[in-house]
Coordinates of C-alpha atoms and ligand atoms in Angstrom, one line a residue:
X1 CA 140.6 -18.5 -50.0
X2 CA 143.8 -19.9 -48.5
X3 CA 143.5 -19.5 -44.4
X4 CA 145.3 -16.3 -43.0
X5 CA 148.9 -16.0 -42.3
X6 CA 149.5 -12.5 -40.8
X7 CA 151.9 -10.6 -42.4
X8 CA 155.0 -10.0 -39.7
X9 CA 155.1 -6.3 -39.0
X10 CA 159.0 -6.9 -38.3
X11 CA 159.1 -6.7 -42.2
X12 CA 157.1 -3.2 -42.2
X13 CA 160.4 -0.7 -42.5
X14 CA 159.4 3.0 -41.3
X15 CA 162.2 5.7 -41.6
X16 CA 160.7 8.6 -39.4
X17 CA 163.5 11.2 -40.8
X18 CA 161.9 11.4 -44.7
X19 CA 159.6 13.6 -45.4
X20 CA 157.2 11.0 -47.1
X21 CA 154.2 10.2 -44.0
X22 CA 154.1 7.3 -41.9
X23 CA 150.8 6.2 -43.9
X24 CA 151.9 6.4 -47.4
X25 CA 155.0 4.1 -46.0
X26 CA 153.0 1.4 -44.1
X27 CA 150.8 1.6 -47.8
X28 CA 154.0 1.4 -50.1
X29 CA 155.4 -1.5 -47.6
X30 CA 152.2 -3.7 -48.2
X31 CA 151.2 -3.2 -51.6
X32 CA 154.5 -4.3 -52.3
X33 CA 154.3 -7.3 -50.3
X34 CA 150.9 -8.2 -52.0
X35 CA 151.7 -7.3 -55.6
X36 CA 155.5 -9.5 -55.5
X37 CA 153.1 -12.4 -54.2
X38 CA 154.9 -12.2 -50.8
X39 CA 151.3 -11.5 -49.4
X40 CA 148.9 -14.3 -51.0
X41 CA 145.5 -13.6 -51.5
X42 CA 143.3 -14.0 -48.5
X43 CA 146.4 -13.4 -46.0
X44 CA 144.8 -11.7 -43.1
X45 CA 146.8 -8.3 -42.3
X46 CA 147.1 -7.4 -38.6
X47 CA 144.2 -5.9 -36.7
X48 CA 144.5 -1.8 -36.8
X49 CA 145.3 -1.7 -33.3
X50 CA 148.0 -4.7 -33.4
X51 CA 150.0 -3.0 -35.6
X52 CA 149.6 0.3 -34.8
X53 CA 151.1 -0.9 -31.1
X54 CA 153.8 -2.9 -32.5
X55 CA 155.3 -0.3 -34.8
X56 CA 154.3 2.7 -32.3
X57 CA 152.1 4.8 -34.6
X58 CA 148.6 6.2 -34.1
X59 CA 146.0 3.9 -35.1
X60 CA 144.6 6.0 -37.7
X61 CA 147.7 5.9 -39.6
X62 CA 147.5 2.1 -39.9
X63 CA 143.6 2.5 -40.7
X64 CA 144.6 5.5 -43.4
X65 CA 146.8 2.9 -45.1
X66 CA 144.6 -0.2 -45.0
X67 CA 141.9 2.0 -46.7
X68 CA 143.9 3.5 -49.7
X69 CA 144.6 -0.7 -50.2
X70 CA 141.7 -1.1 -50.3
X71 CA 140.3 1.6 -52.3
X72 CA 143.0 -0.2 -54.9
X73 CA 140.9 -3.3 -54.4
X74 CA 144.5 -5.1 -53.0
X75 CA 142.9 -5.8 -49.7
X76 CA 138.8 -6.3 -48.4
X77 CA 137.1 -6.5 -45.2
X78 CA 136.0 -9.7 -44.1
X79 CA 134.1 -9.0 -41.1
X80 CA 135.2 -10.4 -38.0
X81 CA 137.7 -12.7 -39.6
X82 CA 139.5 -8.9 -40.6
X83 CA 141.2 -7.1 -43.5
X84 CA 142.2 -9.7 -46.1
X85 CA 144.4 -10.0 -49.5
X86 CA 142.3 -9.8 -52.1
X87 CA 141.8 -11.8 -55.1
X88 CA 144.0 -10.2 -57.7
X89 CA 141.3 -9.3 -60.3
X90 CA 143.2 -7.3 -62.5
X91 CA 146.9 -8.1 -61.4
X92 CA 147.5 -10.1 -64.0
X93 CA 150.6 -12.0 -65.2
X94 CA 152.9 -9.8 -62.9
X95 CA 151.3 -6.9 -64.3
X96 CA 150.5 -3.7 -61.6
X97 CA 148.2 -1.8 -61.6
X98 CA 148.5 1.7 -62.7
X99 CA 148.1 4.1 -60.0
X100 CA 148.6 7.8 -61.0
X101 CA 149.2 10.0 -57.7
X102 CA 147.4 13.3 -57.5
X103 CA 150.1 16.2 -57.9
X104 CA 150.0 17.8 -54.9
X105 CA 149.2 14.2 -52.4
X106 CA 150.1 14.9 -49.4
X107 CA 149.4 18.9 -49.3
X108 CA 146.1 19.3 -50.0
X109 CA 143.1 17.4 -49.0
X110 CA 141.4 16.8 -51.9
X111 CA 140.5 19.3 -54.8
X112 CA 137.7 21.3 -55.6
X113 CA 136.1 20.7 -51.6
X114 CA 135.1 23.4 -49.5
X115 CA 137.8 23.9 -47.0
X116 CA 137.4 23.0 -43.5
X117 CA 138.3 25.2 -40.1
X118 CA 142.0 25.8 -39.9
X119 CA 142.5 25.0 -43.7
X120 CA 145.3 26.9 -45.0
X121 CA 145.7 28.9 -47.7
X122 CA 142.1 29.5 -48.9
X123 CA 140.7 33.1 -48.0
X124 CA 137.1 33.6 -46.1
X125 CA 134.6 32.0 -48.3
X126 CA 132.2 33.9 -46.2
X127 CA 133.6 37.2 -47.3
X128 CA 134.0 37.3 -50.8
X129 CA 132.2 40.0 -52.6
X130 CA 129.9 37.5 -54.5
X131 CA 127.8 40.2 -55.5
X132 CA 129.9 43.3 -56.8
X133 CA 132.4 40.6 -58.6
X134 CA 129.3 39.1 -60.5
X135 CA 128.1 42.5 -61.1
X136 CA 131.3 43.6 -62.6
X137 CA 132.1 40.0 -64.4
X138 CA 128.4 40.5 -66.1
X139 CA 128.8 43.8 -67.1
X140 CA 132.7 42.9 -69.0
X141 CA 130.6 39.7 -70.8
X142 CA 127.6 41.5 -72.3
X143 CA 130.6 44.1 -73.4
X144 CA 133.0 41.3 -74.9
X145 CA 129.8 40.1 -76.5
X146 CA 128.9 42.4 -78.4
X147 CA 133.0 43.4 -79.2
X148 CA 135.0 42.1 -81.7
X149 CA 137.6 39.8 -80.6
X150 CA 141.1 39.7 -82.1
X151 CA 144.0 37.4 -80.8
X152 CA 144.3 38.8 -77.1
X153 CA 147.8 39.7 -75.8
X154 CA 149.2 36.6 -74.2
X155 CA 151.4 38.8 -71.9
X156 CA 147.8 39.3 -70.3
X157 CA 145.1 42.1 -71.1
X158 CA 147.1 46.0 -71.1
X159 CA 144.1 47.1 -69.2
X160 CA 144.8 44.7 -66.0
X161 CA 148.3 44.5 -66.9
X162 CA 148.1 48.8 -65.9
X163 CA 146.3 48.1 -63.2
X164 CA 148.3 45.8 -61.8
X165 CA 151.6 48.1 -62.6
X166 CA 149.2 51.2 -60.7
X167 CA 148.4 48.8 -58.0
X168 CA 151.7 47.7 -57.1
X169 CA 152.9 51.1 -56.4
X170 CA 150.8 52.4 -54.2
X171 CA 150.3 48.8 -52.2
X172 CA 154.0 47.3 -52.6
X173 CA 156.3 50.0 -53.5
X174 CA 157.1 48.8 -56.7
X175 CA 157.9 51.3 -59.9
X176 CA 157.1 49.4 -62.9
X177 CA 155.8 49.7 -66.6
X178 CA 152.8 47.7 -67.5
X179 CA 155.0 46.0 -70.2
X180 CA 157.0 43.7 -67.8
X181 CA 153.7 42.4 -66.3
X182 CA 153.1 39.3 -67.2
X183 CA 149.4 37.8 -66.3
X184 CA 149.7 34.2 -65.1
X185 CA 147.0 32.0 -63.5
X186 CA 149.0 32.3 -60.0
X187 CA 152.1 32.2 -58.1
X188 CA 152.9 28.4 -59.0
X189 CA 151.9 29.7 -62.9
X190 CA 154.6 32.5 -62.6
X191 CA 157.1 30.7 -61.0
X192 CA 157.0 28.0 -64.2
X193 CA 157.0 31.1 -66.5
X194 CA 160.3 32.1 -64.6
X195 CA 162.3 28.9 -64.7
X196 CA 161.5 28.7 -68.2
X197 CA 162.4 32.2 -69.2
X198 CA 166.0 31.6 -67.0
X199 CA 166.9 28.2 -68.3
X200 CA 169.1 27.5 -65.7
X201 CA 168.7 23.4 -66.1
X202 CA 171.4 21.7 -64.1
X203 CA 172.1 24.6 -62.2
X204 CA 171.5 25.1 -58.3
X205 CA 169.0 27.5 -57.0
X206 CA 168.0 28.1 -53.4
X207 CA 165.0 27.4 -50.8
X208 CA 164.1 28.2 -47.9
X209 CA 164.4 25.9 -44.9
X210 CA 161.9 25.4 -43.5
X211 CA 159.9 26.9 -47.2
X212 CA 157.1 25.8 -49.4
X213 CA 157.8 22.8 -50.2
X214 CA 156.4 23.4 -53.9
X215 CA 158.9 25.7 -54.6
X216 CA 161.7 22.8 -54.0
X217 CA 159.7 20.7 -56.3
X218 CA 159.7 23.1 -58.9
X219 CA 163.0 23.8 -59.3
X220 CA 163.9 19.8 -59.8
X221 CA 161.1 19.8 -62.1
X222 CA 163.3 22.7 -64.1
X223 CA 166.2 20.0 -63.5
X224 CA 167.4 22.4 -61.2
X225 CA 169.2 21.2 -57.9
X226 CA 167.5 22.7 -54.7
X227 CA 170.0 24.2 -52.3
X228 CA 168.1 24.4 -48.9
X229 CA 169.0 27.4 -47.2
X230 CA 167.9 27.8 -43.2
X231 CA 165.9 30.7 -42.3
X232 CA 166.1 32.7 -39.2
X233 CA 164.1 35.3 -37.1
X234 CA 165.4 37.9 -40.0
X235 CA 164.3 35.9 -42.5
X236 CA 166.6 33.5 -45.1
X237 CA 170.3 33.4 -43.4
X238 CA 171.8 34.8 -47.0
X239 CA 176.0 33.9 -45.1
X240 CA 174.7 30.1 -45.1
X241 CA 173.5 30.2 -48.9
X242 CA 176.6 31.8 -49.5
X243 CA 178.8 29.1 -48.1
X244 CA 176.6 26.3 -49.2
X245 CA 176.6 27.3 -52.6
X246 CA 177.2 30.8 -53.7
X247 CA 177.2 30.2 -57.3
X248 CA 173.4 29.7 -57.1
X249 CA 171.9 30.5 -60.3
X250 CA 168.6 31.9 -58.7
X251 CA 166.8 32.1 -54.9
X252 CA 163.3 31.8 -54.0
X253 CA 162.3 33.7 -51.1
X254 CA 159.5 35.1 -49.3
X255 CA 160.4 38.2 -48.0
X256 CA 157.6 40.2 -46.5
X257 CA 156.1 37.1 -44.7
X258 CA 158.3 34.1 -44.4
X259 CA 156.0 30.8 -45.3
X260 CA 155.3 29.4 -43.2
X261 CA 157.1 31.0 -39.9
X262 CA 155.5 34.7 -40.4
X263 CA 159.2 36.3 -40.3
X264 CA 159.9 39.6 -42.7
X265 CA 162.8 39.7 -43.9
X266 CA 165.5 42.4 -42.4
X267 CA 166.6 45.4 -44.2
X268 CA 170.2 44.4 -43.6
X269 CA 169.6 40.6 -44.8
X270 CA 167.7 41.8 -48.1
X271 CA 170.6 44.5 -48.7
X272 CA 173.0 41.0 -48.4
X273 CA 170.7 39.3 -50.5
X274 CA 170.7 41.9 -53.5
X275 CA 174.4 42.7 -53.5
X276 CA 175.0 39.0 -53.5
X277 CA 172.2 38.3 -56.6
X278 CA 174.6 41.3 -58.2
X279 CA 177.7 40.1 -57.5
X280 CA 176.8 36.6 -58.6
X281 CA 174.9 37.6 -61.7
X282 CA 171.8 35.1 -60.0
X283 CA 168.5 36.3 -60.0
X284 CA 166.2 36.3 -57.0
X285 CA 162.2 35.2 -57.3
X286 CA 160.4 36.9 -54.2
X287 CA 156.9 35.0 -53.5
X288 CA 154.5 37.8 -52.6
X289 CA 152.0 35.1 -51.9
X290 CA 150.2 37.5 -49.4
X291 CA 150.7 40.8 -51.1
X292 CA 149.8 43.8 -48.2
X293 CA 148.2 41.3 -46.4
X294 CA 149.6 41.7 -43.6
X295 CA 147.9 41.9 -39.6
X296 CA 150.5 43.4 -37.5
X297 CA 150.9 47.0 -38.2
X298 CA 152.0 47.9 -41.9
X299 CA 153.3 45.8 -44.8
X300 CA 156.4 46.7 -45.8
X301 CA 157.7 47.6 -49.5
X302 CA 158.0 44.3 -51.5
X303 CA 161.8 43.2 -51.8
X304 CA 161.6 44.5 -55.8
X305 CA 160.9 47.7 -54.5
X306 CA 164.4 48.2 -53.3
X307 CA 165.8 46.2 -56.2
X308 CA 167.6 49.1 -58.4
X309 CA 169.8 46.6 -60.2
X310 CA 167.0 44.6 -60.9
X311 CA 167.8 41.2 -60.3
X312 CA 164.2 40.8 -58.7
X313 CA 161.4 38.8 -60.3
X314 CA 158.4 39.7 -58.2
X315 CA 155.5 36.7 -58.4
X316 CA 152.3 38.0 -57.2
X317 CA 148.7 36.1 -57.3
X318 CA 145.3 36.6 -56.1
X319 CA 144.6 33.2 -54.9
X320 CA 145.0 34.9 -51.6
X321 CA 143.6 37.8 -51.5
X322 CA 140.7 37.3 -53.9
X323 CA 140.1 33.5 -54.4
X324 CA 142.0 30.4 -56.0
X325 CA 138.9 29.9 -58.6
X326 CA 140.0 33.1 -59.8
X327 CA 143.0 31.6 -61.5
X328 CA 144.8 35.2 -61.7
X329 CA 148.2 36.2 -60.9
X330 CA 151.4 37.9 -62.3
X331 CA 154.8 38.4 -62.9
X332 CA 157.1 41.7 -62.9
X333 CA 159.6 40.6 -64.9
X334 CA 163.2 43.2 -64.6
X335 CA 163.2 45.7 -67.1
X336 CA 165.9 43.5 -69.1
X337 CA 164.3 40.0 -68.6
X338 CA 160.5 41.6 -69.6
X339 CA 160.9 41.1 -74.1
X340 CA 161.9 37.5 -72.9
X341 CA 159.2 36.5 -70.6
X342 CA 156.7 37.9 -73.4
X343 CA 158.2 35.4 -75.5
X344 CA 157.7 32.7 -73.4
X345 CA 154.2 33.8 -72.9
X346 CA 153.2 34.1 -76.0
X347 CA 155.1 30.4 -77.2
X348 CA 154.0 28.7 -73.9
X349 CA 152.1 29.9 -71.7
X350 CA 149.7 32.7 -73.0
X351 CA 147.7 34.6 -70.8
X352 CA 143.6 32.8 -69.9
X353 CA 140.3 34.0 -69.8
X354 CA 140.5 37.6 -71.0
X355 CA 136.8 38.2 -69.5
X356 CA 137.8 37.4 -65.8
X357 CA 141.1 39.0 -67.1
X358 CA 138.7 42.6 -67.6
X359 CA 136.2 42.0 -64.5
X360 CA 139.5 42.1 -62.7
X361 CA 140.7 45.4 -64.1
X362 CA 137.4 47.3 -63.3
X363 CA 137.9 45.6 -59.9
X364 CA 140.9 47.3 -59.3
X365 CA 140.3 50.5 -61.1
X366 CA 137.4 51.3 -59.0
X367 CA 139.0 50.9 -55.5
X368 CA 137.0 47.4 -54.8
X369 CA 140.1 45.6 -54.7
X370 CA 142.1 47.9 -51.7
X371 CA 139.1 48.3 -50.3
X372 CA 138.4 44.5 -50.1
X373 CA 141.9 44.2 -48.7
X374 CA 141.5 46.8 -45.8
X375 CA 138.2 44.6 -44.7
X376 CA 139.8 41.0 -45.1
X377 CA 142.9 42.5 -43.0
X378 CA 140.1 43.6 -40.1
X379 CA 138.0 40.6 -40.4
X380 CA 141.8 37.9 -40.4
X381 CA 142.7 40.1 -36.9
X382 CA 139.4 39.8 -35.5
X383 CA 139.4 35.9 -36.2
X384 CA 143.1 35.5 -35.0
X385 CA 142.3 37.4 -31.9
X386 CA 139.5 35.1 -31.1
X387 CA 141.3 31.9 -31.8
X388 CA 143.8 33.1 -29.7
X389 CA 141.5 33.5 -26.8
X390 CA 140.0 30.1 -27.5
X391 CA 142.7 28.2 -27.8
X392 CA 144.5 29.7 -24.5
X393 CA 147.6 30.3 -23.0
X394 CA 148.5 26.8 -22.3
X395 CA 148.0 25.9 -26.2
X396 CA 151.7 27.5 -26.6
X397 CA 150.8 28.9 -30.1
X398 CA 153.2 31.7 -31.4
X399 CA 152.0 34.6 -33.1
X400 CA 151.0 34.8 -36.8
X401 CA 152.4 33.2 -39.0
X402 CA 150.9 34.8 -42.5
X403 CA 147.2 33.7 -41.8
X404 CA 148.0 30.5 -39.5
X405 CA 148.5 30.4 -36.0
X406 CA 151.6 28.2 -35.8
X407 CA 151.7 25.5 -32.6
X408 CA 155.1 23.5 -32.0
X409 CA 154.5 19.9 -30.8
X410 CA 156.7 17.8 -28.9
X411 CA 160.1 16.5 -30.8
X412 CA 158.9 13.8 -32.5
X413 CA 155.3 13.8 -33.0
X414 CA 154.1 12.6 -36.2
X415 CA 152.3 15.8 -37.3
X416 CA 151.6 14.3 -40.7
X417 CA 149.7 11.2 -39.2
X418 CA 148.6 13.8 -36.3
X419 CA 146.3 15.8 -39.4
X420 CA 145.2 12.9 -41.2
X421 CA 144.1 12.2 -38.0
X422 CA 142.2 15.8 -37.5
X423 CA 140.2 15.0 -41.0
X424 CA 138.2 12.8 -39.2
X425 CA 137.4 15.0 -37.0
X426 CA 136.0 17.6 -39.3
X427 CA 139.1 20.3 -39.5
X428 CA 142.3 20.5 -41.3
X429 CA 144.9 21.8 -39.8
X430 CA 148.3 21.5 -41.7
X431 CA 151.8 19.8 -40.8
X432 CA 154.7 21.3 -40.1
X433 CA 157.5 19.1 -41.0
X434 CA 156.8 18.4 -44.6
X435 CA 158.1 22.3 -44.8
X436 CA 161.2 21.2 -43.6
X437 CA 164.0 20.1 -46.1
X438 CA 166.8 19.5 -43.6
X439 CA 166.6 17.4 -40.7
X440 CA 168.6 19.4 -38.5
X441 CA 166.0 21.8 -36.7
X442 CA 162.9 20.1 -38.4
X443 CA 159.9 20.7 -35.7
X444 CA 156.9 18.9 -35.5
X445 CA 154.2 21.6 -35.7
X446 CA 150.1 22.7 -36.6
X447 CA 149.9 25.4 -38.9
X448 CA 146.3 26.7 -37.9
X449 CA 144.4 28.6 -40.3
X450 CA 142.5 31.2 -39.3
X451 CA 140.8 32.8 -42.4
X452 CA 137.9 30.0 -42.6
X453 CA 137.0 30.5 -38.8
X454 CA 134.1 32.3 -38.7
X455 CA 132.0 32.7 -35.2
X456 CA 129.9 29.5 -35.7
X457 CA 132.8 27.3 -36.4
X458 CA 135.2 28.4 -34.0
X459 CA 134.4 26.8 -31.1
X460 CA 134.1 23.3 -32.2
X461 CA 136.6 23.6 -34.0
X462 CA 138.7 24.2 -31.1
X463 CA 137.3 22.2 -28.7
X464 CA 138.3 19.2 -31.8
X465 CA 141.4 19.9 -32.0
X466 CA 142.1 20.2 -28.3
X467 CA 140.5 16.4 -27.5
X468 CA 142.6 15.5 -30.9
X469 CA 145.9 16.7 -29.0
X470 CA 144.8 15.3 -25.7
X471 CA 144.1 12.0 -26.5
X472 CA 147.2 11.6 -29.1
X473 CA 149.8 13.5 -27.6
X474 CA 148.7 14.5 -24.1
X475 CA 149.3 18.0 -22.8
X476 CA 151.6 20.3 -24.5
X477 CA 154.7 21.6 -22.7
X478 CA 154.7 25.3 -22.2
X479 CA 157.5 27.0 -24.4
X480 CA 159.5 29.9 -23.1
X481 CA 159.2 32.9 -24.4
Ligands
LIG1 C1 154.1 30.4 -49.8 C2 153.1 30.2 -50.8 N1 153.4 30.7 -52.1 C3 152.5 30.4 -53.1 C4 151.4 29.7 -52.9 C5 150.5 29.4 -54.1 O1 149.9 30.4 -54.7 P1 149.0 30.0 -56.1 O2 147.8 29.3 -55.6 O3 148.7 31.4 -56.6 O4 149.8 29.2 -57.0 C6 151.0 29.2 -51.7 C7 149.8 28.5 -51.5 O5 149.4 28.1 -50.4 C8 152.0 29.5 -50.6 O6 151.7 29.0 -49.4

């Protein structure tokens, strides 16, 4: 082993205005230093703390780095003599190694794990109706059994696809016929289904800013150019899209609850954003990610509810108001768009599972499913509430934001590093800033999930992620109201 040479953190380059985290850039900058040989093997790297200090980062970014290097075998821990190059087993002749990043690194914790207090985007595992949903699954599998099956719809089963349509009116406002719903395994499912039905390659569609940052992804995955379009306290600013690029092909909004600020979306703004979708011949793809799931007072009509020109592609899914295992969802596809979507289904993307597919109907056509909704809604406020309480007035948290408490930090704080951070701590609260596109008006930010919190977990909880805060970022400033 040749004796250790620290590597000189002057030649560590961190830009703090891209979205990618401080960790993934301290990783990228040293495993490209090891694997062009700059780095030789048994180099000693600086102690956590060292460089953590000298390029003024948290120290469990530097630590978060130095163990995804090592969990590439690139670097080892020697002890006291410190975190050291490794030999380069399989590095051969130039050759480096394949690493094949997890689709969604950077968003999501890690697949397939429980989820942790302040988790996003899961709904109360506590609550689920285990027992009526296996109740009703069993029933539909000893019926399917003993059925003959032919080649199922791929637009989805017409039992849940009616269901669905009878649903949506009474829940959303929507007036539709079963035969433009198309099933899908979830929003992200539907919204792949859309791009491919549109076929607007090359073409500009736009996001919210700040938005989920998926649904920017998704549109240059359709080779699509993502026009990011700032959002207000009435929802997307339709003027700005207009001048930034009114000959948008499509626009993905959120109307009834902005992600992830909470905002619905004025009358007057969607009225702007229909007669501009008209005018323009664009069509607009509204994310009902929460459906009527909302906790102050009443959810208003979905967007495609006042859509009689239809130009609106409503994306619902059940990942949020059911569960994610589920794996259900669907489109409404406008009346002239629906013969076209059901081609694309049945070519590409064919409805799954036609016995969850059933269990789901029944759900719905005996009341379990509004009834579910109307308990998860009491159960989210009662949770909210008592974070509230917990967390205090001095905590500066805003209102709702969908089912998150949203808390601005300080300009500047690394939120990203700042979560990482809260992992080891036990909860997982999610960043702000990657939802921002723009730099102008990004914030550094906690979104704070509150569906997860049950009684038992939310006092630790709390009391974690106030120590967190204190010791990494001292107190917070009071915001006006
Ligand atoms: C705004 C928004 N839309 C859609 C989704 C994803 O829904 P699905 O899991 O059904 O693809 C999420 C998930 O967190 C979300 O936050």
């Amino acid at each position: 082993m040749t004796e250790g040479i620290s590597v000189a953190v002057q030649d560590i380059v961190i830009d703090r205005s891209i979205a990618k985290s401080l960790t993934h850039q301290i990783t990228d900058n040293l495993r490209d230093a090891i694997l062009n040989g700059h780095l030789k093997e048994g180099s000693r790297l600086p102690s956590w703390l060292d460089m953590a200090t000298q390029l003024g980062v948290a120290r469990g970014t530097v630590k978060a780095a130095y163990e995804t290097l090592a969990d590439e075998a690139l670097v080892f821990s020697a002890g006291a003599a410190g975190t050291r190059v490794a030999k380069p087993r399989s590095r051969q002749a130039g050759a480096a190694p394949v690493r094949i990043k997890r689709p969604l690194e950077g968003f999501e914790r890690g697949f397939d794990l429980s989820p942790l207090p302040f988790q996003m985007g899961v709904p109360a595992q506590d609550a689920f109706p285990a027992k009526l949903w296996s109740r009703v699954r069993m029933r539909v599998v000893r019926e399917e059994a003993s059925a003959p099956g032919g080649p199922p719809d791929p637009r989805g089963h017409p039992m849940l696809r009616t269901q669905i349509a009878s649903y949506l009116s009474i829940a959303r406002g929507i007036r539709c016929h079963p035969d433009q719903i198309i099933v899908t395994s979830g929003y992200r499912n539907g919204l792949s289904v859309a791009l491919m039905t549109l076929q607007c390659h090359g073409r500009k569609g736009w996001v919210e800013d700040p938005g989920y940052p998926l649904a920017r992804m998704a549109l240059q995955l359709a080779g699509m150019c993502a026009v990011a379009v700032p959002v207000d306290g009435d929802g997307l600013d339709v003027g700005a899209g207009i001048s930034m690029a009114a000959d948008a092909a499509v626009a993905i909004v959120t109307p009834g609850q902005h992600a992830p600020t909470g905002v619905a979306m004025s009358a007057a703004r969607r009225r702007q954003l229909l007669d501009w979708a008209v005018r323009e011949d664009a069509w607009i793809i509204e994310d009902d990610y929460l459906s009527e799931l909302q906790l102050s007072g009443r959810a208003r009509n979905a967007l495609a509810a006042d859509d009689d020109r239809g130009r609106v592609i409503h994306l619902g899914t059940f990942s949020k108001t059911l569960s994610p295992t589920l794996g259900l969802g669907f489109v409404v596809a406008p009346m002239e768009l629906a013969e076209r979507f059901g081609e694309v289904a049945g070519c590409l993307n064919p409805a799954s599972n036609s016995t969850t597919q059933l269990a789901l109907a029944e759900f719905l056509a005996d009341g379990h499913y509004l009834r579910h909704l109307r308990h998860m809604k009491t159960l989210y406020r009662e949770r909210s509430h008592a974070l509230h309480c917990d967390l205090g007035p001095a905590f500066g948290s805003d209102a709702m934001a969908g089912l998150a408490v949203l808390t601005r930090l300080p300009t500047g704080t690394d939120d990203v590093a700042l979560c990482r951070l809260a992992l080891e701590a036990g909860i997982n609260p999610a960043p702000l800033s990657p939802w921002y596109t723009r730099e102008a008006g990004r914030h550094a930010g906690l979104l704070l999930g509150i569906t997860n919190l049950n009684r038992a977990r939310l006092q630790p909880a709390c009391e974690a992620l106030k120590s967190l805060i204190a010791n990494e970022i001292g107190p917070i400033p009071k915001r006006p109201h």
